């Protein structure tokens, strides 16, 4: 999908991947609707883009993806402001700076809500919109290399990201619909973001290296622009070329492609 003239909704759009992705999408001629709980930073990102391009290429709206109504409201805002939705990026996520067993149940539940349930719900809402309006569409999820290898300090985080990879692969057959809907994911290792800086100082960052934000965001762009990707997760490690995960993806059974809403 060419990004030119497309409208993208980005959760977690106030900083990190979301902010840089918004900049790259607008550079390519698209428009962005940003959602986050960091309202001051989110408004600043949107206002800076509009000032740079001297037109309304971005809007910001408060969005706590743990509240599913906020996700629907963000999609509705895209349609209200720009008439359509073309791309949804489920970027919002949380990590955790304490050992999981020292967290309370509410904190662990919120990790699952934000990192796994919210991308599933966002994808569901976007797919319904694309089908109901007869439009092709793209969804980009954010997983992690921790989906593929266990770490002792983040089993709950890793479990949510494993779920994102499996969910993304299970959406592969949506690309067989007419028009097609493609769902893909990036799965970076530690990246130079605020979340990575919360990782316990146990030598992991020094041992494994760290990705730049631009390296990851360019692969998010690839998830949109490369029409050959469907149900794929792009694995990313510092100093190595991005690699498509070779795990199984859903195969067509007719259940999805023949479904009618």
XYZ file of N, CA and C in Angstrom:
783
model
N 0.842 -1.195 0.000
C 0.000 0.000 0.000
C 0.875 1.243 0.000
N 0.667 2.112 -0.955
C 1.356 3.387 -0.959
C 0.802 4.266 0.157
N 1.681 4.950 0.858
C 1.260 5.787 1.975
C 0.713 7.130 1.514
N 1.078 7.564 0.329
C 0.608 8.842 -0.190
C -0.922 8.937 -0.107
N -1.405 10.007 0.527
C -2.840 10.301 0.668
C -3.589 9.322 1.572
N -2.867 8.472 2.312
C -3.518 7.539 3.221
C -3.626 8.148 4.621
N -4.570 7.617 5.385
C -4.811 8.087 6.752
C -4.474 6.963 7.726
N -3.577 7.267 8.665
C -3.125 6.274 9.638
C -3.491 6.692 11.048
N -4.003 5.746 11.809
C -4.221 5.919 13.247
C -3.065 5.233 13.967
N -2.441 5.944 14.892
C -1.289 5.411 15.617
C -1.539 5.546 17.114
N -1.617 4.431 17.825
C -1.695 4.502 19.278
C -0.279 4.622 19.837
N -0.162 5.200 21.028
C 1.167 5.459 21.563
C 1.941 6.409 20.682
N 1.255 7.440 20.178
C 1.845 8.319 19.178
C 2.597 9.509 19.711
N 2.741 9.640 21.036
C 3.336 10.849 21.596
C 4.859 10.838 21.605
N 5.452 9.656 21.563
C 6.913 9.590 21.598
C 7.374 8.233 21.058
N 8.687 8.043 21.013
C 9.223 6.754 20.601
C 8.834 6.365 19.190
N 8.500 5.079 19.005
C 8.113 4.579 17.691
C 6.956 5.374 17.101
N 5.949 5.650 17.917
C 4.747 6.304 17.410
C 5.021 7.682 16.852
N 5.797 8.462 17.570
C 6.138 9.809 17.105
C 6.927 9.762 15.805
N 7.960 8.922 15.771
C 8.799 8.858 14.564
C 8.023 8.295 13.385
N 7.161 7.326 13.632
C 6.341 6.783 12.561
C 5.420 7.856 11.993
N 4.828 8.670 12.865
C 3.973 9.756 12.399
C 4.751 10.680 11.472
N 5.979 11.006 11.853
C 6.807 11.886 11.021
C 7.081 11.250 9.660
N 7.391 9.970 9.646
C 7.708 9.295 8.379
C 6.482 9.154 7.484
N 5.332 8.903 8.079
C 4.107 8.787 7.276
C 3.764 10.127 6.632
N 3.878 11.195 7.384
C 3.580 12.518 6.826
C 4.617 12.886 5.764
N 5.882 12.521 5.992
C 6.912 12.758 4.970
C 6.550 12.101 3.653
N 5.847 10.973 3.719
C 5.463 10.221 2.529
C 4.110 10.642 1.978
N 3.547 11.709 2.514
C 2.311 12.254 1.976
C 1.043 11.752 2.630
N 1.166 11.092 3.767
C -0.011 10.626 4.485
C -0.433 11.586 5.579
N -1.519 11.230 6.254
C -2.015 11.992 7.408
C -2.116 11.043 8.591
N -2.019 11.600 9.803
C -1.984 10.754 10.990
C -2.944 11.260 12.062
N -3.540 10.300 12.740
C -4.357 10.563 13.927
C -3.656 9.867 15.086
N -3.186 10.649 16.032
C -2.365 10.135 17.120
C -3.178 9.983 18.394
N -2.970 8.878 19.083
C -3.603 8.660 20.375
C -2.563 8.295 21.408
N -2.753 8.767 22.646
C -1.814 8.469 23.723
C -2.451 8.936 25.030
N -1.810 8.581 26.142
C -2.233 9.131 27.430
C -1.334 10.293 27.835
N -0.277 10.536 27.070
C 0.640 11.654 27.321
C 0.159 12.850 26.507
N -0.860 13.525 27.036
C -1.569 14.524 26.233
C -0.708 15.710 25.825
N 0.100 16.223 26.731
C 0.918 17.382 26.392
C 1.899 17.044 25.269
N 2.561 15.894 25.392
C 3.518 15.476 24.367
C 2.808 15.161 23.051
N 1.657 14.512 23.130
C 0.919 14.167 21.924
C 0.455 15.389 21.154
N -0.100 16.371 21.870
C -0.515 17.611 21.208
C 0.683 18.311 20.571
N 1.828 18.270 21.247
C 3.022 18.934 20.712
C 3.489 18.287 19.413
N 3.460 16.953 19.364
C 3.864 16.250 18.148
C 2.950 16.636 16.991
N 1.648 16.621 17.238
C 0.674 16.942 16.198
C 0.812 18.385 15.724
N 0.934 19.292 16.666
C 1.061 20.700 16.316
C 2.341 20.974 15.534
N 3.423 20.302 15.905
C 4.687 20.498 15.195
C 4.585 20.018 13.746
N 3.917 18.905 13.521
C 3.737 18.408 12.157
C 2.893 19.379 11.328
N 1.828 19.870 11.909
C 0.963 20.810 11.186
C 1.703 22.107 10.860
N 2.523 22.557 11.797
C 3.292 23.780 11.560
C 4.347 23.555 10.478
N 4.987 22.406 10.491
C 6.032 22.108 9.515
C 5.468 22.050 8.101
N 4.280 21.430 7.957
C 3.714 21.243 6.623
C 2.675 22.308 6.256
N 2.407 23.218 7.211
C 1.524 24.356 6.981
C 0.114 23.936 6.536
N -0.328 22.787 7.032
C -1.692 22.314 6.820
C -1.983 21.229 7.846
N -3.226 20.822 7.916
C -3.645 19.877 8.954
C -3.351 18.447 8.513
N -2.123 18.009 8.798
C -1.727 16.644 8.460
C -1.822 15.715 9.663
N -2.159 16.269 10.836
C -2.175 15.467 12.051
C -3.183 16.014 13.050
N -3.831 15.113 13.768
C -4.640 15.484 14.925
C -4.268 14.549 16.066
N -4.477 15.022 17.273
C -4.203 14.229 18.470
C -5.466 14.099 19.290
N -5.628 12.934 19.904
C -6.760 12.703 20.800
C -6.317 11.776 21.925
N -6.738 12.090 23.138
C -6.420 11.221 24.276
C -6.945 9.817 24.010
N -6.102 8.819 24.258
C -6.510 7.433 24.051
C -5.773 6.531 25.018
N -6.524 5.961 25.942
C -6.010 4.896 26.815
C -6.495 3.588 26.217
N -5.592 2.835 25.587
C -6.029 1.640 24.863
C -6.559 0.561 25.785
N -6.346 0.720 27.095
C -6.970 -0.196 28.046
C -8.469 0.005 28.132
N -8.922 1.131 27.629
C -10.354 1.425 27.518
C -10.726 1.273 26.050
N -11.375 0.183 25.706
C -11.634 -0.108 24.305
C -12.459 0.978 23.620
N -13.281 1.673 24.370
C -14.044 2.772 23.794
C -13.146 3.867 23.254
N -11.983 4.050 23.867
C -11.036 5.058 23.383
C -10.470 4.676 22.018
N -10.279 3.378 21.780
C -9.769 2.937 20.479
C -10.801 3.219 19.395
N -12.058 2.877 19.674
C -13.116 3.160 18.712
C -13.223 4.657 18.454
N -13.095 5.453 19.511
C -13.193 6.905 19.349
C -12.057 7.446 18.492
N -10.879 6.834 18.577
C -9.746 7.284 17.773
C -9.980 6.982 16.289
N -10.528 5.802 16.015
C -10.862 5.466 14.628
C -11.957 6.400 14.108
N -12.949 6.655 14.950
C -14.021 7.580 14.562
C -13.459 8.966 14.260
N -12.463 9.385 15.027
C -11.859 10.708 14.806
C -11.185 10.772 13.443
N -10.529 9.672 13.050
C -9.897 9.644 11.724
C -10.927 9.828 10.626
N -12.053 9.147 10.751
C -13.102 9.240 9.741
C -13.721 10.636 9.734
N -13.911 11.200 10.913
C -14.482 12.547 11.009
C -13.554 13.597 10.405
N -12.268 13.501 10.740
C -11.308 14.519 10.293
C -10.921 14.364 8.828
N -10.716 13.114 8.394
C -10.122 12.894 7.073
C -10.964 12.020 6.157
N -12.093 11.541 6.647
C -13.027 10.823 5.786
C -12.859 9.328 5.709
N -11.656 8.811 6.040
C -11.396 7.379 5.900
C -10.386 6.920 6.949
N -10.274 5.607 7.056
C -9.168 4.961 7.763
C -8.513 4.006 6.777
N -7.182 4.084 6.648
C -6.444 3.177 5.774
C -5.482 2.273 6.539
N -4.911 2.801 7.607
C -3.843 2.104 8.336
C -4.088 2.260 9.823
N -3.985 1.161 10.556
C -4.004 1.220 12.021
C -2.700 0.645 12.538
N -2.037 1.387 13.424
C -0.805 0.912 14.038
C -1.042 0.770 15.539
N -1.051 -0.477 15.997
C -1.226 -0.774 17.421
C 0.137 -0.702 18.100
N 0.552 0.509 18.415
C 1.906 0.746 18.903
C 1.988 0.882 20.419
N 0.919 1.293 21.080
C 0.966 1.529 22.523
C 1.358 0.255 23.263
N 2.217 0.405 24.244
C 2.634 -0.752 25.025
C 3.286 -0.323 26.321
N 3.355 -1.251 27.260
C 4.036 -1.005 28.527
C 4.949 -2.184 28.829
N 5.991 -1.909 29.628
C 6.933 -2.960 29.991
C 6.831 -3.311 31.454
N 7.603 -2.635 32.251
C 7.627 -2.917 33.686
C 9.048 -2.868 34.190
N 9.258 -2.160 35.280
C 10.612 -1.964 35.785
C 10.874 -2.734 37.071
N 9.923 -3.594 37.476
C 10.133 -4.397 38.682
C 9.940 -5.857 38.330
N 10.543 -6.798 39.071
C 10.270 -8.211 38.796
C 8.778 -8.484 38.839
N 8.320 -9.328 37.913
C 6.884 -9.559 37.754
C 6.232 -10.056 39.028
N 6.965 -10.830 39.834
C 6.352 -11.398 41.042
C 6.218 -10.370 42.155
N 6.837 -9.193 41.977
C 6.650 -8.122 42.943
C 5.501 -7.198 42.543
N 4.956 -7.407 41.348
C 3.819 -6.613 40.892
C 2.531 -7.160 41.499
N 1.542 -6.279 41.603
C 0.246 -6.773 42.057
C -0.551 -7.285 40.859
N -1.655 -7.949 41.141
C -2.465 -8.524 40.069
C -2.986 -7.485 39.105
N -3.307 -6.313 39.629
C -3.817 -5.260 38.763
C -2.788 -4.795 37.757
N -1.527 -4.705 38.179
C -0.465 -4.285 37.280
C -0.234 -5.314 36.187
N -0.239 -6.590 36.553
C -0.057 -7.639 35.556
C -1.224 -7.665 34.577
N -2.425 -7.463 35.088
C -3.600 -7.441 34.215
C -3.517 -6.284 33.225
N -3.019 -5.144 33.681
C -2.913 -3.994 32.776
C -1.874 -4.265 31.683
N -0.802 -4.951 32.012
C 0.168 -5.325 30.983
C -0.498 -6.168 29.905
N -1.315 -7.112 30.310
C -2.033 -7.960 29.347
C -3.049 -7.134 28.566
N -3.746 -6.241 29.244
C -4.748 -5.397 28.575
C -4.114 -4.516 27.505
N -3.001 -3.867 27.856
C -2.377 -2.905 26.949
C -1.635 -3.602 25.815
N -0.876 -4.634 26.146
C 0.028 -5.241 25.169
C -0.614 -6.298 24.288
N -1.694 -6.923 24.745
C -2.294 -8.005 23.972
C -3.758 -7.749 23.630
N -4.560 -7.475 24.633
C -5.991 -7.308 24.365
C -6.264 -6.070 23.516
N -5.520 -4.978 23.755
C -5.758 -3.759 22.976
C -5.407 -3.935 21.495
N -4.265 -4.548 21.141
C -4.019 -4.786 19.709
C -5.063 -5.692 19.063
N -5.543 -6.672 19.797
C -6.592 -7.530 19.247
C -7.859 -6.712 18.993
N -8.235 -5.897 19.962
C -9.445 -5.089 19.802
C -9.264 -4.041 18.702
N -8.111 -3.392 18.668
C -7.870 -2.414 17.616
C -7.936 -3.044 16.234
N -7.350 -4.216 16.102
C -7.400 -4.921 14.824
C -8.831 -5.282 14.468
N -9.572 -5.768 15.445
C -10.980 -6.127 15.195
C -11.769 -4.933 14.676
N -11.603 -3.803 15.316
C -12.349 -2.607 14.915
C -11.931 -2.141 13.519
N -10.635 -2.182 13.255
C -10.156 -1.748 11.935
C -10.638 -2.690 10.840
N -10.558 -3.991 11.085
C -10.991 -4.969 10.080
C -12.476 -4.806 9.786
N -13.275 -4.601 10.808
C -14.708 -4.383 10.584
C -14.943 -3.131 9.746
N -14.186 -2.079 10.046
C -14.330 -0.848 9.254
C -13.966 -1.111 7.798
N -12.843 -1.773 7.544
C -12.404 -2.024 6.171
C -13.446 -2.854 5.420
N -13.974 -3.894 6.065
C -14.959 -4.767 5.409
C -16.258 -4.015 5.144
N -16.758 -3.319 6.147
C -18.040 -2.622 6.012
C -17.987 -1.531 4.951
N -16.798 -0.961 4.746
C -16.661 0.130 3.786
C -16.017 -0.305 2.472
N -15.784 -1.604 2.327
C -15.227 -2.122 1.088
C -13.876 -1.544 0.734
N -13.025 -1.364 1.744
C -11.731 -0.730 1.532
C -10.601 -1.694 1.867
N -9.492 -1.639 1.118
C -8.290 -2.350 1.548
C -7.735 -1.667 2.791
N -6.984 -2.388 3.572
C -6.437 -1.776 4.771
C -5.218 -2.508 5.285
N -4.495 -1.831 6.152
C -3.305 -2.398 6.782
C -3.380 -2.206 8.293
N -2.943 -3.217 9.016
C -2.765 -3.120 10.459
C -1.329 -3.506 10.761
N -0.671 -2.718 11.606
C 0.686 -3.021 12.044
C 0.670 -3.175 13.557
N 1.114 -4.337 14.028
C 1.229 -4.597 15.463
C 2.693 -4.516 15.891
N 2.904 -4.282 17.170
C 4.263 -4.226 17.702
C 4.449 -5.370 18.686
N 5.263 -6.326 18.296
C 5.607 -7.446 19.163
C 6.993 -7.178 19.759
N 7.795 -8.196 19.921
C 9.113 -8.062 20.527
C 9.875 -9.360 20.302
N 11.195 -9.284 20.298
C 11.985 -10.509 20.251
C 11.762 -11.354 21.496
N 11.241 -10.746 22.552
C 10.915 -11.531 23.753
C 9.731 -12.462 23.516
N 9.081 -12.332 22.365
C 8.070 -13.307 21.974
C 8.698 -14.653 21.641
N 10.003 -14.652 21.316
C 10.668 -15.846 20.820
C 11.684 -16.441 21.786
N 12.127 -15.634 22.772
C 13.034 -16.224 23.759
C 12.652 -15.721 25.151
N 12.588 -16.629 26.131
C 12.169 -16.258 27.485
C 13.254 -15.463 28.211
N 12.814 -14.505 29.029
C 13.722 -13.801 29.935
C 13.111 -13.817 31.328
N 13.943 -13.963 32.314
C 13.447 -14.185 33.663
C 12.726 -12.977 34.250
N 13.099 -11.775 33.809
C 12.494 -10.601 34.435
C 11.198 -10.150 33.762
N 10.845 -10.772 32.618
C 9.658 -10.289 31.912
C 8.771 -11.371 31.333
N 8.401 -12.395 32.096
C 7.586 -13.465 31.508
C 6.202 -13.020 31.069
N 5.603 -12.077 31.785
C 4.262 -11.623 31.409
C 4.343 -10.768 30.149
N 5.311 -9.868 30.110
C 5.531 -9.067 28.898
C 5.788 -9.986 27.707
N 6.687 -10.961 27.877
C 6.998 -11.875 26.789
C 5.792 -12.676 26.340
N 4.963 -13.076 27.296
C 3.758 -13.831 26.948
C 2.805 -12.995 26.103
N 2.678 -11.707 26.437
C 1.785 -10.861 25.634
C 2.323 -10.703 24.216
N 3.632 -10.577 24.083
C 4.210 -10.386 22.752
C 4.159 -11.677 21.934
N 4.284 -12.831 22.596
C 4.063 -14.097 21.896
C 2.643 -14.161 21.363
N 1.713 -13.680 22.176
C 0.320 -13.638 21.739
C 0.123 -12.744 20.536
N 0.814 -11.605 20.501
C 0.703 -10.696 19.359
C 1.211 -11.363 18.085
N 2.326 -12.085 18.172
C 2.867 -12.781 17.002
C 1.887 -13.841 16.499
N 1.330 -14.630 17.431
C 0.380 -15.676 17.037
C -0.888 -15.076 16.453
N -1.392 -14.021 17.084
C -2.594 -13.352 16.583
C -2.358 -12.799 15.177
N -1.211 -12.167 14.982
C -0.881 -11.608 13.668
C -0.832 -12.705 12.612
N -0.174 -13.819 12.925
C -0.086 -14.933 11.978
C -1.465 -15.514 11.676
N -2.344 -15.485 12.655
C -3.695 -16.016 12.473
C -4.552 -15.119 11.587
N -4.099 -13.874 11.372
C -4.826 -12.932 10.521
C -4.351 -12.971 9.067
N -3.464 -13.901 8.738
C -2.858 -13.915 7.408
C -3.886 -14.011 6.289
N -4.942 -14.784 6.488
C -5.888 -15.025 5.400
C -6.790 -13.822 5.114
N -6.749 -12.813 5.960
C -7.500 -11.598 5.640
C -6.995 -10.968 4.344
N -5.746 -11.251 3.995
C -5.178 -10.716 2.751
C -5.800 -11.349 1.512
N -6.549 -12.444 1.689
C -7.209 -13.105 0.567
C -8.583 -12.513 0.275
N -9.023 -11.624 1.139
C -10.323 -10.999 0.928
C -10.239 -9.993 -0.218
N -11.374 -9.581 -0.723
C -11.430 -8.597 -1.800
C -12.319 -7.439 -1.350
N -11.676 -6.279 -1.075
C -10.257 -5.961 -1.158
C -9.462 -6.550 0.011
N -8.157 -6.663 -0.137
C -7.348 -7.332 0.883
C -7.115 -6.477 2.121
N -6.961 -7.179 3.244
C -6.603 -6.544 4.517
C -5.360 -7.255 5.020
N -4.289 -6.505 5.208
C -3.034 -7.120 5.631
C -2.692 -6.728 7.061
N -2.389 -7.740 7.877
C -2.001 -7.546 9.277
C -0.593 -8.102 9.458
N 0.324 -7.250 9.896
C 1.713 -7.657 10.101
C 2.233 -7.073 11.410
N 3.442 -7.477 11.778
C 4.017 -7.009 13.042
C 5.520 -6.832 12.910
N 6.048 -5.949 13.730
C 7.497 -5.860 13.935
C 7.798 -6.454 15.309
N 8.967 -7.088 15.400
C 9.359 -7.721 16.667
C 10.809 -7.331 16.972
N 11.015 -6.111 17.450
C 12.381 -5.653 17.713
C 12.922 -6.162 19.040
N 14.236 -6.243 19.108
C 14.903 -6.453 20.380
C 14.981 -5.096 21.094
N 15.772 -4.983 22.117
C 15.867 -3.730 22.856
C 16.165 -2.568 21.912
N 15.403 -1.505 22.071
C 15.516 -0.322 21.221
C 15.673 0.902 22.101
N 16.267 1.931 21.576
C 16.564 3.135 22.347
C 15.299 3.955 22.590
N 14.445 3.431 23.478
C 13.209 4.102 23.875
C 13.138 4.161 25.396
N 12.148 4.887 25.897
C 11.970 4.987 27.343
C 11.731 3.616 27.965
N 11.018 2.732 27.257
C 10.737 1.402 27.801
C 12.026 0.608 28.000
N 12.934 0.672 27.041
C 14.193 -0.064 27.165
C 15.025 0.481 28.311
N 14.914 1.769 28.548
C 15.706 2.361 29.627
C 15.192 1.940 30.996
N 13.992 1.300 31.039
C 13.468 0.766 32.295
C 13.952 -0.655 32.569
N 14.647 -1.276 31.612
C 15.109 -2.645 31.793
C 16.127 -2.692 32.931
N 16.024 -3.690 33.812
C 17.001 -3.794 34.904
C 18.429 -3.793 34.382
N 19.303 -3.097 35.079
C 20.692 -2.962 34.629
C 21.462 -4.241 34.961
N 21.239 -5.262 34.163
C 21.856 -6.552 34.418
C 22.786 -6.985 33.291
N 23.200 -6.054 32.464
C 24.135 -6.373 31.406
C 23.500 -6.808 30.105
N 22.177 -6.961 30.074
C 21.518 -7.428 28.859
C 21.702 -6.463 27.697
N 21.546 -5.171 27.980
C 21.682 -4.188 26.904
C 23.100 -4.185 26.342
N 24.080 -4.236 27.236
C 25.470 -4.242 26.779
C 25.782 -5.512 25.994
N 25.201 -6.618 26.416
C 25.489 -7.901 25.774
C 24.806 -8.027 24.418
N 23.581 -7.516 24.304
C 22.784 -7.710 23.096
C 22.815 -6.526 22.145
N 23.258 -5.361 22.614
C 23.216 -4.174 21.775
C 21.819 -3.575 21.762
N 21.677 -2.492 21.041
C 20.393 -1.785 21.053
C 20.100 -1.229 19.660
N 18.865 -1.358 19.236
C 18.415 -0.843 17.944
C 18.103 0.645 18.052
N 18.148 1.347 16.942
C 17.678 2.725 16.918
C 16.179 2.743 16.622
N 15.534 3.814 17.000
C 14.111 3.970 16.708
C 13.874 3.947 15.199
N 14.726 4.613 14.445
C 14.539 4.655 12.988
C 14.616 3.267 12.359
N 15.506 2.412 12.856
C 15.603 1.058 12.315
C 14.266 0.327 12.443
N 13.645 0.473 13.582
C 12.375 -0.222 13.813
C 11.257 0.408 12.997
N 11.200 1.723 12.985
C 10.102 2.401 12.299
C 10.158 2.154 10.794
N 11.341 2.042 10.231
C 11.444 1.725 8.800
C 10.826 0.351 8.494
N 10.917 -0.576 9.429
C 10.279 -1.879 9.229
C 8.762 -1.792 9.422
N 8.309 -0.875 10.246
C 6.870 -0.626 10.358
C 6.330 -0.078 9.034
N 7.090 0.826 8.433
C 6.732 1.336 7.106
C 6.695 0.195 6.095
N 7.665 -0.693 6.173
C 7.698 -1.857 5.282
C 6.435 -2.703 5.424
N 5.948 -2.859 6.648
C 4.723 -3.639 6.876
C 3.542 -3.058 6.101
N 3.553 -1.751 5.905
C 2.480 -1.094 5.159
C 2.737 -1.182 3.652
N 3.950 -0.878 3.243
C 4.235 -0.699 1.819
C 4.449 -2.003 1.059
N 4.875 -3.056 1.731
C 5.177 -4.323 1.052
C 3.917 -5.178 0.987
N 3.289 -5.205 -0.174
C 2.043 -5.948 -0.338
C 2.231 -7.460 -0.263
N 3.469 -7.914 -0.252
C 3.728 -9.337 -0.133
C 3.701 -9.846 1.289
N 3.633 -8.944 2.257
C 3.595 -9.340 3.664
C 2.158 -9.473 4.129
N 1.840 -10.591 4.766
C 0.507 -10.825 5.324
C 0.618 -11.854 6.438
N 0.320 -11.441 7.660
C 0.462 -12.336 8.802
C 1.901 -12.532 9.232
N 2.776 -11.645 8.776
C 4.211 -11.790 9.041
C 4.653 -10.965 10.238
N 5.676 -11.463 10.928
C 6.362 -10.712 11.972
C 7.820 -10.562 11.574
N 8.321 -9.342 11.634
C 9.696 -9.044 11.243
C 10.562 -9.014 12.498
N 11.458 -9.980 12.609
C 12.344 -10.087 13.765
C 13.557 -9.174 13.569
N 13.942 -8.473 14.646
C 15.004 -7.484 14.531
C 15.977 -7.595 15.693
N 17.255 -7.758 15.348
C 18.334 -7.773 16.321
C 19.400 -6.769 15.891
N 20.057 -6.099 16.830
C 21.093 -5.127 16.475
C 22.209 -5.773 15.662
N 22.645 -5.076 14.617
C 23.754 -5.555 13.816
C 23.408 -6.642 12.831
N 22.140 -7.008 12.730
C 21.712 -8.055 11.798
C 20.592 -7.524 10.919
N 20.456 -8.114 9.746
C 19.381 -7.715 8.845
C 18.045 -8.205 9.401
N 16.979 -7.427 9.239
C 15.655 -7.880 9.661
C 15.305 -9.206 8.986
N 14.621 -10.065 9.731
C 14.330 -11.416 9.256
C 12.860 -11.735 9.491
N 12.184 -12.237 8.460
C 10.801 -12.659 8.636
C 10.760 -13.928 9.477
N 9.910 -13.925 10.482
C 9.709 -15.120 11.302
C 9.171 -16.240 10.423
N 9.756 -17.429 10.536
C 9.360 -18.531 9.664
C 8.361 -19.482 10.321
N 7.645 -18.989 11.319
C 6.617 -19.814 11.956
C 5.399 -19.991 11.062
N 4.512 -20.846 11.496
C 3.316 -21.127 10.708
C 2.365 -19.937 10.717
N 1.650 -19.783 9.605
C 0.591 -18.784 9.494
C -0.715 -19.497 9.172
N -1.822 -18.820 9.437
C -3.129 -19.398 9.146
C -3.247 -19.702 7.659
N -3.949 -20.801 7.347
C -4.231 -21.153 5.957
C -5.729 -21.021 5.725
N -6.081 -20.776 4.483
C -7.480 -20.512 4.157
C -8.340 -21.757 4.344
N -9.456 -21.584 5.046
C -10.441 -22.647 5.207
C -11.800 -22.238 4.648
N -11.902 -20.952 4.256
C -13.168 -20.412 3.774
C -13.975 -19.725 4.845
N -13.643 -19.962 6.103
C -14.420 -19.381 7.203
C -14.318 -17.858 7.194
N -13.102 -17.335 6.997
C -12.892 -15.889 7.031
C -13.255 -15.254 5.700
N -12.724 -15.789 4.610
C -12.904 -15.119 3.310
C -14.346 -15.136 2.837
N -15.156 -16.053 3.353
C -16.565 -16.108 2.960
C -17.479 -15.422 3.977
N -16.879 -14.935 5.065
C -17.697 -14.335 6.124
C -18.327 -13.029 5.664
N -19.521 -12.757 6.141
C -20.218 -11.503 5.873
C -20.612 -10.873 7.205
N -20.350 -9.589 7.309
C -20.727 -8.884 8.540
C -22.184 -8.460 8.482
